[in-house]
GROMACS .gro file of C-alpha atoms in nm:
model
  412
    1MET     CA    1   6.631  11.984  11.366
    2ALA     CA    2   6.741  11.849  11.032
    3ALA     CA    3   7.006  11.587  11.034
    4SER     CA    4   7.340  11.652  10.973
    5ILE     CA    5   7.452  11.638  10.587
    6PHE     CA    6   7.762  11.435  10.718
    7ALA     CA    7   7.512  11.212  10.904
    8ALA     CA    8   7.589  10.941  10.680
    9VAL     CA    9   7.978  10.939  10.721
   10PRO     CA   10   8.107  10.650  10.900
   11ARG     CA   11   8.353  10.675  11.174
   12ALA     CA   12   8.703  10.561  11.039
   13PRO     CA   13   8.898  10.316  11.260
   14PRO     CA   14   9.198  10.481  11.463
   15VAL     CA   15   9.543  10.464  11.345
   16ALA     CA   16   9.689  10.180  11.536
   17VAL     CA   17  10.018  10.296  11.614
   18PHE     CA   18   9.872  10.623  11.740
   19LYS     CA   19   9.579  10.466  11.939
   20LEU     CA   20   9.847  10.228  12.115
   21THR     CA   21  10.039  10.511  12.220
   22ALA     CA   22   9.662  10.704  12.357
   23ASP     CA   23   9.616  10.349  12.520
   24PHE     CA   24   9.953  10.375  12.681
   25ARG     CA   25   9.917  10.720  12.819
   26GLU     CA   26   9.582  10.632  12.978
   27ASP     CA   27   9.737  10.325  13.128
   28GLY     CA   28   9.813  10.401  13.512
   29ASP     CA   29  10.024  10.097  13.583
   30SER     CA   30  10.368  10.203  13.689
   31ARG     CA   31  10.522   9.881  13.511
   32LYS     CA   32  10.408  10.016  13.162
   33VAL     CA   33  10.618   9.992  12.859
   34ASN     CA   34  10.562  10.154  12.539
   35LEU     CA   35  10.736   9.973  12.263
   36GLY     CA   36  10.492  10.082  11.957
   37VAL     CA   37  10.599  10.429  11.845
   38GLY     CA   38  10.805  10.425  11.576
   39ALA     CA   39  11.018  10.718  11.772
   40TYR     CA   40  11.396  10.716  11.924
   41ARG     CA   41  11.419  10.732  12.313
   42THR     CA   42  11.694  10.744  12.554
   43ASP     CA   43  11.787  10.507  12.824
   44GLU     CA   44  11.545  10.724  13.038
   45GLY     CA   45  11.293  10.681  12.790
   46GLN     CA   46  11.291  11.012  12.674
   47PRO     CA   47  11.274  11.175  12.342
   48TRP     CA   48  11.598  11.314  12.224
   49VAL     CA   49  11.701  11.630  12.057
   50LEU     CA   50  12.017  11.589  11.848
   51PRO     CA   51  12.306  11.809  11.993
   52VAL     CA   52  12.427  11.910  11.661
   53VAL     CA   53  12.008  12.004  11.573
   54LYS     CA   54  12.052  12.220  11.898
   55LYS     CA   55  12.346  12.375  11.790
   56VAL     CA   56  12.197  12.464  11.394
   57GLU     CA   57  11.864  12.592  11.587
   58GLN     CA   58  12.038  12.839  11.732
   59MET     CA   59  12.254  12.956  11.446
   60ILE     CA   60  11.922  12.981  11.225
   61ALA     CA   61  11.773  13.201  11.506
   62ASN     CA   62  12.087  13.436  11.532
   63ASP     CA   63  12.109  13.462  11.144
   64ASN     CA   64  11.920  13.816  11.082
   65SER     CA   65  11.954  13.726  10.701
   66LEU     CA   66  11.667  13.476  10.702
   67ASN     CA   67  11.334  13.568  10.660
   68HIS     CA   68  10.978  13.374  10.619
   69GLU     CA   69  10.926  13.440  10.225
   70TYR     CA   70  10.785  13.140  10.006
   71LEU     CA   71  11.045  12.889   9.985
   72PRO     CA   72  11.056  12.760   9.555
   73ILE     CA   73  10.757  12.485   9.532
   74LEU     CA   74  10.985  12.208   9.466
   75GLY     CA   75  11.178  12.340   9.787
   76LEU     CA   76  11.503  12.490   9.941
   77PRO     CA   77  11.768  12.393   9.688
   78GLU     CA   78  12.057  12.334   9.903
   79PHE     CA   79  11.842  12.101  10.092
   80ARG     CA   80  11.721  11.919   9.787
   81ALA     CA   81  12.079  11.866   9.662
   82ASN     CA   82  12.250  11.751   9.999
   83ALA     CA   83  11.975  11.517  10.073
   84SER     CA   84  12.012  11.370   9.726
   85ARG     CA   85  12.374  11.364   9.771
   86ILE     CA   86  12.380  11.149  10.087
   87ALA     CA   87  12.133  10.924   9.935
   88LEU     CA   88  12.350  10.826   9.623
   89GLY     CA   89  12.693  10.921   9.770
   90ASP     CA   90  12.946  11.211   9.675
   91ASP     CA   91  13.096  10.996   9.376
   92SER     CA   92  12.756  10.913   9.233
   93PRO     CA   93  12.791  10.890   8.866
   94ALA     CA   94  12.390  11.012   8.819
   95ILE     CA   95  12.542  11.333   9.031
   96LYS     CA   96  12.811  11.370   8.804
   97GLU     CA   97  12.634  11.359   8.510
   98ASN     CA   98  12.356  11.585   8.638
   99ARG     CA   99  12.095  11.324   8.556
  100ILE     CA  100  11.916  11.365   8.949
  101GLY     CA  101  11.679  11.585   9.105
  102GLY     CA  102  11.493  11.627   9.429
  103VAL     CA  103  11.150  11.729   9.560
  104GLN     CA  104  11.136  11.887   9.932
  105SER     CA  105  10.851  11.703  10.076
  106LEU     CA  106  10.614  11.678  10.390
  107GLY     CA  107  10.855  11.376  10.568
  108GLY     CA  108  10.890  11.063  10.375
  109THR     CA  109  10.501  10.976  10.350
  110GLY     CA  110  10.497  11.327  10.121
  111ALA     CA  111  10.749  11.218   9.905
  112LEU     CA  112  10.612  10.850   9.878
  113ARG     CA  113  10.263  11.040   9.781
  114ILE     CA  114  10.393  11.270   9.561
  115GLY     CA  115  10.567  10.998   9.344
  116ALA     CA  116  10.310  10.806   9.372
  117GLU     CA  117  10.093  11.057   9.211
  118PHE     CA  118  10.341  11.110   8.942
  119LEU     CA  119  10.352  10.767   8.854
  120ARG     CA  120   9.982  10.713   8.815
  121ARG     CA  121   9.972  10.995   8.607
  122TRP     CA  122  10.280  10.977   8.365
  123TYR     CA  123  10.448  10.615   8.411
  124ASN     CA  124  10.354  10.326   8.204
  125GLY     CA  125  10.088  10.536   8.007
  126ASN     CA  126   9.904  10.839   8.083
  127ASN     CA  127   9.674  10.810   8.428
  128ASN     CA  128   9.703  10.454   8.426
  129THR     CA  129   9.565  10.311   8.732
  130ALA     CA  130   9.589   9.953   8.634
  131THR     CA  131  10.005   9.936   8.657
  132PRO     CA  132  10.046   9.702   8.979
  133VAL     CA  133  10.214   9.816   9.261
  134TYR     CA  134  10.417   9.557   9.481
  135ILE     CA  135  10.424   9.581   9.833
  136SER     CA  136  10.630   9.373  10.047
  137THR     CA  137  10.453   9.114  10.318
  138PRO     CA  138  10.456   9.256  10.564
  139SER     CA  139  10.508   9.647  10.495
  140TRP     CA  140  10.454   9.988  10.665
  141GLU     CA  141  10.111   9.986  10.667
  142ASN     CA  142  10.096  10.337  10.512
  143HIS     CA  143  10.299  10.208  10.178
  144ASN     CA  144   9.900  10.035  10.090
  145SER     CA  145   9.728  10.347  10.167
  146VAL     CA  146   9.913  10.620   9.984
  147PHE     CA  147   9.926  10.420   9.637
  148VAL     CA  148   9.532  10.351   9.689
  149ASP     CA  149   9.481  10.698   9.762
  150ALA     CA  150   9.692  10.823   9.460
  151GLY     CA  151   9.475  10.604   9.270
  152PHE     CA  152   9.588  10.276   9.178
  153LYS     CA  153   9.395  10.007   9.149
  154ASP     CA  154   9.619   9.711   9.141
  155ILE     CA  155   9.802   9.667   9.462
  156ARG     CA  156   9.981   9.320   9.523
  157THR     CA  157  10.199   9.159   9.753
  158TYR     CA  158  10.539   9.001   9.729
  159HIS     CA  159  10.694   8.751   9.967
  160TYR     CA  160  10.945   8.874  10.225
  161TRP     CA  161  10.920   8.725  10.566
  162ASP     CA  162  10.962   8.380  10.641
  163ALA     CA  163  10.783   8.343  10.974
  164ALA     CA  164  10.918   7.978  10.996
  165LYS     CA  165  11.299   8.076  11.008
  166ARG     CA  166  11.246   8.427  11.072
  167GLY     CA  167  11.426   8.593  10.798
  168LEU     CA  168  11.413   8.672  10.432
  169ASP     CA  169  11.210   8.474  10.167
  170LEU     CA  170  11.438   8.545   9.876
  171GLN     CA  171  11.308   8.281   9.665
  172GLY     CA  172  10.971   8.404   9.730
  173LEU     CA  173  11.053   8.739   9.659
  174LEU     CA  174  11.238   8.656   9.336
  175ASP     CA  175  10.944   8.448   9.198
  176ASP     CA  176  10.700   8.693   9.256
  177MET     CA  177  10.955   8.925   9.064
  178GLU     CA  178  10.982   8.698   8.807
  179LYS     CA  179  10.586   8.647   8.739
  180ALA     CA  180  10.535   9.038   8.757
  181PRO     CA  181  10.394   9.217   8.486
  182GLU     CA  182  10.658   9.438   8.281
  183PHE     CA  183  10.665   9.761   8.390
  184SER     CA  184  10.496   9.693   8.762
  185ILE     CA  185  10.632   9.930   9.058
  186PHE     CA  186  10.836   9.777   9.337
  187ILE     CA  187  10.839   9.926   9.682
  188LEU     CA  188  11.177   9.846   9.797
  189HIS     CA  189  11.299   9.943  10.178
  190ALA     CA  190  11.619  10.074  10.125
  191CYS     CA  191  11.739   9.956  10.507
  192ALA     CA  192  11.585   9.869  10.813
  193HIS     CA  193  11.304   9.702  10.663
  194ASN     CA  194  10.995   9.806  10.848
  195PRO     CA  195  10.845   9.603  11.053
  196THR     CA  196  11.058   9.292  11.000
  197GLY     CA  197  11.413   9.460  11.027
  198THR     CA  198  11.551   9.218  10.796
  199ASP     CA  199  11.718   9.343  10.492
  200PRO     CA  200  11.879   9.162  10.197
  201THR     CA  201  12.264   9.123  10.186
  202PRO     CA  202  12.448   9.288   9.904
  203ASP     CA  203  12.493   8.986   9.700
  204GLN     CA  204  12.090   8.911   9.758
  205TRP     CA  205  12.022   9.297   9.647
  206LYS     CA  206  12.254   9.200   9.343
  207GLN     CA  207  11.981   8.933   9.236
  208ILE     CA  208  11.687   9.132   9.303
  209ALA     CA  209  11.848   9.395   9.087
  210ALA     CA  210  11.947   9.135   8.802
  211VAL     CA  211  11.564   9.015   8.799
  212MET     CA  212  11.447   9.381   8.818
  213LYS     CA  213  11.659   9.509   8.537
  214ARG     CA  214  11.555   9.214   8.311
  215ARG     CA  215  11.170   9.228   8.371
  216PHE     CA  216  11.170   9.608   8.338
  217LEU     CA  217  11.029   9.648   8.707
  218PHE     CA  218  11.037  10.017   8.833
  219PRO     CA  219  11.223  10.047   9.188
  220PHE     CA  220  11.062  10.286   9.433
  221PHE     CA  221  11.276  10.293   9.716
  222ASP     CA  222  11.169  10.402  10.095
  223SER     CA  223  11.467  10.532  10.292
  224ALA     CA  224  11.324  10.627  10.632
  225TYR     CA  225  11.638  10.529  10.835
  226GLN     CA  226  11.966  10.582  10.649
  227GLY     CA  227  12.237  10.585  10.917
  228PHE     CA  228  12.033  10.481  11.220
  229ALA     CA  229  12.032  10.129  11.078
  230SER     CA  230  12.378  10.034  11.096
  231GLY     CA  231  12.550  10.360  11.203
  232SER     CA  232  12.705  10.400  10.863
  233LEU     CA  233  12.545  10.633  10.596
  234ASP     CA  234  12.730  10.447  10.348
  235LYS     CA  235  12.603  10.092  10.441
  236ASP     CA  236  12.260  10.199  10.481
  237ALA     CA  237  12.250  10.337  10.123
  238TRP     CA  238  12.402  10.049   9.953
  239ALA     CA  239  12.104   9.901   9.769
  240VAL     CA  240  12.014  10.242   9.643
  241ARG     CA  241  12.376  10.339   9.533
  242TYR     CA  242  12.388   9.966   9.341
  243PHE     CA  243  12.089  10.001   9.140
  244VAL     CA  244  12.194  10.369   9.045
  245SER     CA  245  12.522  10.208   8.906
  246GLU     CA  246  12.339   9.935   8.725
  247GLY     CA  247  12.155  10.206   8.496
  248PHE     CA  248  11.827  10.212   8.689
  249GLU     CA  249  11.585  10.507   8.673
  250LEU     CA  250  11.442  10.536   9.001
  251PHE     CA  251  11.271  10.740   9.294
  252CYS     CA  252  11.392  10.717   9.648
  253ALA     CA  253  11.163  10.844   9.940
  254GLN     CA  254  11.382  10.974  10.216
  255SER     CA  255  11.272  11.095  10.557
  256PHE     CA  256  11.477  11.292  10.792
  257SER     CA  257  11.251  11.215  11.083
  258LYS     CA  258  11.479  10.939  11.234
  259ASN     CA  259  11.850  11.025  11.163
  260PHE     CA  260  11.785  11.404  11.273
  261GLY     CA  261  11.511  11.325  11.535
  262LEU     CA  262  11.278  11.591  11.350
  263TYR     CA  263  10.987  11.403  11.355
  264ASN     CA  264  10.747  11.700  11.369
  265GLU     CA  265  10.933  11.904  11.113
  266ARG     CA  266  10.801  11.685  10.862
  267VAL     CA  267  11.155  11.685  10.664
  268GLY     CA  268  11.141  11.461  10.342
  269ASN     CA  269  11.317  11.446  10.003
  270LEU     CA  270  11.184  11.263   9.677
  271THR     CA  271  11.551  11.188   9.509
  272VAL     CA  272  11.474  11.113   9.138
  273VAL     CA  273  11.709  10.948   8.927
  274GLY     CA  274  11.682  10.953   8.517
  275LYS     CA  275  11.901  10.845   8.231
  276ASP     CA  276  11.957  11.234   8.141
  277THR     CA  277  11.913  11.553   8.222
  278ASP     CA  278  11.642  11.644   8.017
  279ASN     CA  279  11.423  11.343   8.141
  280VAL     CA  280  11.477  11.450   8.493
  281GLN     CA  281  11.361  11.824   8.437
  282ARG     CA  282  11.066  11.701   8.262
  283VAL     CA  283  10.993  11.489   8.548
  284LEU     CA  284  11.050  11.788   8.830
  285SER     CA  285  10.829  12.027   8.625
  286GLN     CA  286  10.518  11.776   8.628
  287MET     CA  287  10.601  11.714   9.026
  288GLU     CA  288  10.613  12.070   9.066
  289LYS     CA  289  10.256  12.091   8.935
  290ILE     CA  290  10.139  11.818   9.196
  291VAL     CA  291  10.328  11.995   9.483
  292ARG     CA  292  10.149  12.361   9.370
  293THR     CA  293   9.792  12.173   9.460
  294THR     CA  294   9.924  11.944   9.747
  295TRP     CA  295  10.092  12.179   9.996
  296SER     CA  296  10.201  12.457   9.734
  297ASN     CA  297  10.492  12.519   9.921
  298PRO     CA  298  10.697  12.336  10.183
  299PRO     CA  299  10.797  12.457  10.545
  300SER     CA  300  11.168  12.609  10.567
  301GLN     CA  301  11.273  12.532  10.941
  302GLY     CA  302  11.361  12.142  10.904
  303ALA     CA  303  11.514  12.162  10.584
  304ARG     CA  304  11.739  12.454  10.708
  305ILE     CA  305  11.853  12.236  10.981
  306VAL     CA  306  11.923  11.964  10.749
  307ALA     CA  307  12.098  12.173  10.480
  308THR     CA  308  12.325  12.346  10.727
  309THR     CA  309  12.423  12.046  10.883
  310LEU     CA  310  12.494  11.830  10.565
  311SER     CA  311  12.657  12.138  10.378
  312SER     CA  312  12.921  12.201  10.703
  313PRO     CA  313  13.191  11.953  10.716
  314GLN     CA  314  13.224  12.011  11.080
  315LEU     CA  315  12.840  11.971  11.157
  316PHE     CA  316  12.839  11.698  10.916
  317ALA     CA  317  13.097  11.517  11.128
  318GLU     CA  318  12.922  11.613  11.452
  319TRP     CA  319  12.574  11.481  11.299
  320LYS     CA  320  12.713  11.160  11.209
  321ASP     CA  321  12.839  11.106  11.529
  322ASN     CA  322  12.482  11.166  11.729
  323VAL     CA  323  12.339  10.946  11.464
  324LYS     CA  324  12.596  10.655  11.573
  325THR     CA  325  12.499  10.708  11.913
  326MET     CA  326  12.136  10.664  11.855
  327ALA     CA  327  12.248  10.330  11.634
  328ASP     CA  328  12.443  10.213  11.918
  329ARG     CA  329  12.217  10.198  12.153
  330VAL     CA  330  11.949  10.031  11.967
  331LEU     CA  331  12.220   9.762  11.885
  332LEU     CA  332  12.323   9.734  12.244
  333MET     CA  333  11.935   9.674  12.316
  334ARG     CA  334  11.926   9.407  12.041
  335SER     CA  335  12.199   9.198  12.205
  336GLU     CA  336  12.087   9.256  12.607
  337LEU     CA  337  11.724   9.129  12.492
  338ARG     CA  338  11.867   8.855  12.324
  339SER     CA  339  12.085   8.726  12.582
  340ARG     CA  340  11.822   8.773  12.872
  341LEU     CA  341  11.531   8.552  12.655
  342GLU     CA  342  11.832   8.266  12.598
  343ALA     CA  343  11.951   8.302  12.977
  344LEU     CA  344  11.571   8.246  13.090
  345GLY     CA  345  11.532   7.957  12.826
  346THR     CA  346  11.246   8.120  12.641
  347PRO     CA  347  11.122   7.869  12.395
  348GLY     CA  348  11.230   7.916  12.029
  349THR     CA  349  11.506   8.087  11.887
  350TRP     CA  350  11.610   8.446  11.962
  351ASN     CA  351  11.918   8.527  11.727
  352HIS     CA  352  11.686   8.694  11.520
  353ILE     CA  353  11.662   8.974  11.733
  354THR     CA  354  12.027   9.076  11.654
  355GLU     CA  355  12.044   8.967  11.315
  356GLN     CA  356  11.771   9.229  11.260
  357ILE     CA  357  11.835   9.594  11.175
  358GLY     CA  358  11.749   9.925  11.255
  359MET     CA  359  11.450  10.064  11.504
  360PHE     CA  360  11.230   9.770  11.476
  361SER     CA  361  11.245   9.400  11.563
  362PHE     CA  362  10.974   9.111  11.446
  363THR     CA  363  10.974   8.935  11.747
  364GLY     CA  364  10.762   8.653  11.622
  365LEU     CA  365  10.508   8.659  11.900
  366ASN     CA  366  10.149   8.571  11.776
  367PRO     CA  367   9.838   8.824  11.846
  368LYS     CA  368   9.704   8.628  12.142
  369GLN     CA  369  10.078   8.674  12.284
  370VAL     CA  370  10.070   9.025  12.209
  371GLU     CA  371   9.724   9.090  12.364
  372TYR     CA  372   9.846   8.906  12.689
  373MET     CA  373  10.190   9.131  12.695
  374ILE     CA  374   9.941   9.462  12.685
  375LYS     CA  375   9.655   9.328  12.887
  376GLU     CA  376   9.849   9.140  13.188
  377LYS     CA  377  10.187   9.320  13.153
  378HIS     CA  378  10.112   9.667  13.050
  379ILE     CA  379  10.346   9.620  12.766
  380TYR     CA  380  10.232   9.772  12.458
  381LEU     CA  381  10.340   9.654  12.109
  382MET     CA  382  10.183   9.624  11.762
  383ALA     CA  383   9.971   9.309  11.703
  384SER     CA  384  10.213   9.172  11.434
  385GLY     CA  385  10.482   9.139  11.731
  386ARG     CA  386  10.654   9.467  11.616
  387ILE     CA  387  10.864   9.637  11.893
  388ASN     CA  388  11.054   9.946  11.870
  389MET     CA  389  11.388   9.892  12.023
  390CYS     CA  390  11.412  10.218  12.154
  391GLY     CA  391  11.145  10.143  12.415
  392LEU     CA  392  11.391   9.947  12.588
  393THR     CA  393  11.598  10.059  12.863
  394THR     CA  394  11.797   9.893  13.096
  395LYS     CA  395  11.574   9.946  13.379
  396ASN     CA  396  11.295   9.812  13.184
  397LEU     CA  397  11.497   9.499  13.019
  398ASP     CA  398  11.498   9.256  13.261
  399TYR     CA  399  11.094   9.310  13.337
  400VAL     CA  400  11.041   9.306  12.924
  401ALA     CA  401  11.215   8.971  12.886
  402LYS     CA  402  11.060   8.802  13.150
  403SER     CA  403  10.689   8.891  13.021
  404ILE     CA  404  10.795   8.772  12.680
  405HIS     CA  405  10.922   8.452  12.830
  406GLU     CA  406  10.570   8.419  13.028
  407ALA     CA  407  10.361   8.518  12.731
  408VAL     CA  408  10.563   8.256  12.504
  409THR     CA  409  10.552   7.988  12.749
  410LYS     CA  410  10.142   8.045  12.881
  411ILE     CA  411   9.983   8.118  12.530
  412GLN     CA  412  10.013   7.942  12.221
   0.00000   0.00000   0.00000
């Protein structure tokens, strides 16, 4: 029999976070804990469908005026407008001056991909694959892949995490921006930096913006946790709004997976802020061409849920309350884990656990300690030492804290 025409295709390595979940599922140990996957869990360790989402889904199901016709290529207009509005704020000068646009996308990843594809084709010259793209060290692993797959050839890193002080390396970050070639693209986490959970303060963001403006660097924000990080939509959007107020043209990829719990509906938006209406319309016309050959038309269900919620004052208030419920549980788990580690006298400092923000904490555990946690304790976390705070519950906190204590004490 002739060999397959695909015989030379190598097997790709599995995606780490999904492999971790698969390993967790196959583990028969009753003590097992999954601190890997990036999704919210209740104190019972279960996924949570937001009450406001259940309510809106019912409203959509009962609305006989709705059908399954194609949406416009750029997406549901009321979704795009409302998504951009919560990113930029009701009183945004860019919205008032009609110099913003949105592209509904398949999650935050889709928004990043459409933005990356556009920048490669039309930014800093035509099809300039040599424009440097800077990604924080560390960052969400998909950032690198999205820009590589969009055709960029010069992916660089910028300093972000200071392992010694377990916090932001602001000076290293600013130095890298000073040295970056003009017109370089910088991927910035709008809030709840993944994986470190460490964000610049407003004063630090101002320093970052000042350097980026002087050096003509392009800000591409990734906003995956608005509202989820601090419990406040406005606080979590502060950086994006400040950059807009400083006159930047920018992109902001938004995901509604976490803050609406709509993980499998793939609801995202790419907010475009330009100098004027004409510039934004021309950018959107090119993005429409990219979308047409990528997914052609976006799906409606998740976008309708978000649009309906954001455009009704009553539902909007209910949603903000649901988001705060999630954010508060994460904050509680942070303080509980830190207090247990400190009570056990675990070597090192643990204040970074409560100083970090959002779903993830960068524990500072090294790869050998992580391996010990997985193999000996059946606690699943990323090799980087990143844990999902939502995987902690009142039932497993003691076990996890004692296991971390053991790993740090026994394994150097």
